[in-house]
Each structure stands twice: as structure tokens, then as C-alpha cells.
PDB file of C-alpha atoms in Angstrom:
ATOM      1  CA  MET A   1     -31.982  55.348 -65.247  1.00 42.00           C
ATOM      2  CA  PRO A   2     -30.176  53.999 -62.365  1.00 62.00           C
ATOM      3  CA  GLU A   3     -26.416  54.076 -61.728  1.00 68.00           C
ATOM      4  CA  GLU A   4     -25.056  50.451 -61.638  1.00 77.00           C
ATOM      5  CA  PHE A   5     -22.771  50.875 -58.681  1.00 77.00           C
ATOM      6  CA  MET A   6     -23.340  49.955 -54.798  1.00 84.00           C
ATOM      7  CA  PHE A   7     -21.470  51.041 -51.597  1.00 81.00           C
ATOM      8  CA  SER A   8     -19.180  48.606 -49.480  1.00 84.00           C
ATOM      9  CA  ARG A   9     -17.736  49.782 -46.388  1.00 78.00           C
ATOM     10  CA  ASN A  10     -13.893  50.585 -47.088  1.00 70.00           C
ATOM     11  CA  THR A  11     -12.020  48.512 -44.552  1.00 65.00           C
ATOM     12  CA  GLY A  12      -8.664  49.596 -43.150  1.00 61.00           C
ATOM     13  CA  SER A  13      -9.374  53.430 -44.148  1.00 65.00           C
ATOM     14  CA  TYR A  14     -12.810  55.324 -44.046  1.00 74.00           C
ATOM     15  CA  GLY A  15     -15.082  56.106 -46.538  1.00 84.00           C
ATOM     16  CA  TYR A  16     -17.286  53.750 -48.697  1.00 89.00           C
ATOM     17  CA  ARG A  17     -15.966  51.757 -51.766  1.00 88.00           C
ATOM     18  CA  VAL A  18     -17.928  52.556 -55.054  1.00 89.00           C
ATOM     19  CA  LEU A  19     -18.215  49.000 -56.826  1.00 90.00           C
ATOM     20  CA  ASP A  20     -19.990  47.663 -60.034  1.00 87.00           C
ATOM     21  CA  ARG A  21     -23.309  45.912 -59.040  1.00 88.00           C
ATOM     22  CA  GLN A  22     -22.909  43.379 -61.569  1.00 87.00           C
ATOM     23  CA  ASP A  23     -18.800  42.473 -60.907  1.00 85.00           C
ATOM     24  CA  ALA A  24     -18.142  43.682 -57.402  1.00 84.00           C
ATOM     25  CA  ARG A  25     -14.457  43.191 -58.603  1.00 84.00           C
ATOM     26  CA  THR A  26     -14.748  46.540 -60.358  1.00 86.00           C
ATOM     27  CA  SER A  27     -14.069  49.554 -58.250  1.00 86.00           C
ATOM     28  CA  TYR A  28     -14.955  53.285 -59.369  1.00 88.00           C
ATOM     29  CA  GLY A  29     -13.108  54.636 -56.466  1.00 87.00           C
ATOM     30  CA  VAL A  30     -13.919  55.666 -53.049  1.00 88.00           C
ATOM     31  CA  VAL A  31     -16.039  58.335 -51.193  1.00 90.00           C
ATOM     32  CA  TRP A  32     -15.655  59.436 -47.817  1.00 87.00           C
ATOM     33  CA  LEU A  33     -16.924  62.724 -45.604  1.00 86.00           C
ATOM     34  CA  HIS A  34     -14.689  65.345 -45.190  1.00 83.00           C
ATOM     35  CA  ALA A  35     -15.500  66.186 -41.342  1.00 77.00           C
ATOM     36  CA  GLU A  36     -13.984  69.770 -41.421  1.00 78.00           C
ATOM     37  CA  VAL A  37     -16.121  71.034 -44.249  1.00 75.00           C
ATOM     38  CA  CYS A  38     -19.056  68.553 -43.762  1.00 77.00           C
ATOM     39  CA  GLN A  39     -18.848  67.610 -47.895  1.00 88.00           C
ATOM     40  CA  TRP A  40     -18.238  64.468 -49.549  1.00 90.00           C
ATOM     41  CA  VAL A  41     -14.974  63.610 -51.583  1.00 89.00           C
ATOM     42  CA  ALA A  42     -14.388  61.352 -54.417  1.00 90.00           C
ATOM     43  CA  GLU A  43     -11.344  59.657 -54.906  1.00 87.00           C
ATOM     44  CA  HIS A  44     -10.558  57.568 -58.414  1.00 83.00           C
ATOM     45  CA  PRO A  45      -8.945  54.108 -57.798  1.00 78.00           C
ATOM     46  CA  GLY A  46      -5.342  54.088 -56.742  1.00 70.00           C
ATOM     47  CA  ASN A  47      -5.556  57.398 -54.640  1.00 58.00           C
ATOM     48  CA  ARG A  48      -5.346  56.677 -51.071  1.00 62.00           C
ATOM     49  CA  PRO A  49      -8.536  58.349 -49.009  1.00 59.00           C
ATOM     50  CA  GLY A  50      -7.314  61.506 -47.049  1.00 58.00           C
ATOM     51  CA  SER A  51      -4.277  61.773 -49.001  1.00 62.00           C
ATOM     52  CA  GLY A  52      -5.276  64.583 -50.594  1.00 62.00           C
ATOM     53  CA  GLY A  53      -6.147  63.481 -54.329  1.00 70.00           C
ATOM     54  CA  GLY A  54      -9.635  63.523 -54.257  1.00 83.00           C
ATOM     55  CA  ILE A  55     -12.140  65.903 -55.342  1.00 86.00           C
ATOM     56  CA  PRO A  56     -14.206  67.815 -52.858  1.00 87.00           C
ATOM     57  CA  GLY A  57     -17.664  69.354 -52.629  1.00 89.00           C
ATOM     58  CA  PHE A  58     -20.400  67.216 -52.859  1.00 93.00           C
ATOM     59  CA  ALA A  59     -23.579  67.348 -51.134  1.00 92.00           C
ATOM     60  CA  SER A  60     -23.944  63.558 -50.570  1.00 92.00           C
ATOM     61  CA  ARG A  61     -22.264  60.414 -50.833  1.00 91.00           C
ATOM     62  CA  GLU A  62     -24.726  59.355 -53.876  1.00 93.00           C
ATOM     63  CA  TRP A  63     -23.748  62.408 -55.824  1.00 94.00           C
ATOM     64  CA  ALA A  64     -19.968  61.592 -55.235  1.00 92.00           C
ATOM     65  CA  ALA A  65     -20.487  58.006 -56.314  1.00 92.00           C
ATOM     66  CA  ARG A  66     -22.329  59.288 -59.557  1.00 92.00           C
ATOM     67  CA  PHE A  67     -19.380  61.292 -60.238  1.00 92.00           C
ATOM     68  CA  LEU A  68     -16.892  58.121 -60.330  1.00 91.00           C
ATOM     69  CA  TYR A  69     -19.595  55.895 -61.869  1.00 89.00           C
ATOM     70  CA  ARG A  70     -19.916  58.330 -64.874  1.00 88.00           C
ATOM     71  CA  TYR A  71     -16.197  59.735 -65.081  1.00 85.00           C
ATOM     72  CA  ARG A  72     -13.952  56.782 -64.810  1.00 78.00           C
ATOM     73  CA  LYS A  73     -10.386  57.103 -64.621  1.00 63.00           C
ATOM     74  CA  PRO A  74      -8.806  56.580 -67.834  1.00 54.00           C
ATOM     75  CA  GLN A  75      -7.202  53.223 -68.231  1.00 57.00           C
ATOM     76  CA  PRO A  76      -3.917  53.033 -70.327  1.00 55.00           C
ATOM     77  CA  SER A  77      -4.552  51.523 -73.924  1.00 52.00           C
ATOM     78  CA  GLY A  78      -1.676  49.082 -74.154  1.00 59.00           C
ATOM     79  CA  ARG A  79      -0.549  50.604 -77.225  1.00 60.00           C
ATOM     80  CA  THR A  80       3.139  51.380 -77.427  1.00 54.00           C
TER      81      THR A  80
END
């Protein structure tokens, strides 16, 4: 089953934003290429790419995007 995400150039920073195909306002995060080790890094929304908060070690941007798509960052429930 194909994933429901697409790539968009991340303006103002480097890498690619991983967006939902149905609703481009929904972002799963950013994937970018770490030049020193030649591996892709996945960062959940809210982290600034390159700030050290990402998950490195992916062979391609597609695999990094799949990780973000499948393992979304938990959202607060709103319950007190």
C-alpha cells in the first residue's frame, strides 16, 4: 500500500517537508541529507532541521519520510 505523503521543498531551511497528499496543511516533518555521513535524517514537526533533534541513518529520503508518516509525533489529548 503506497504511503499518503508527498515532498515539498523546505523554504527558509534545507531538506524536504513531508506533507499529507490529501491535506497539504498537515506536515509529518522534515527530511534532510546529512552531508558529513551521507545519510538522511528525519525530524518531527516543531524541530528545526539541523538543530540536532532528528533521527539519522536512513538510506533515502523516502525511507525517512515513511518513518515520519508511520510514527507520527504524539499530539496532546487536551484532557486535564
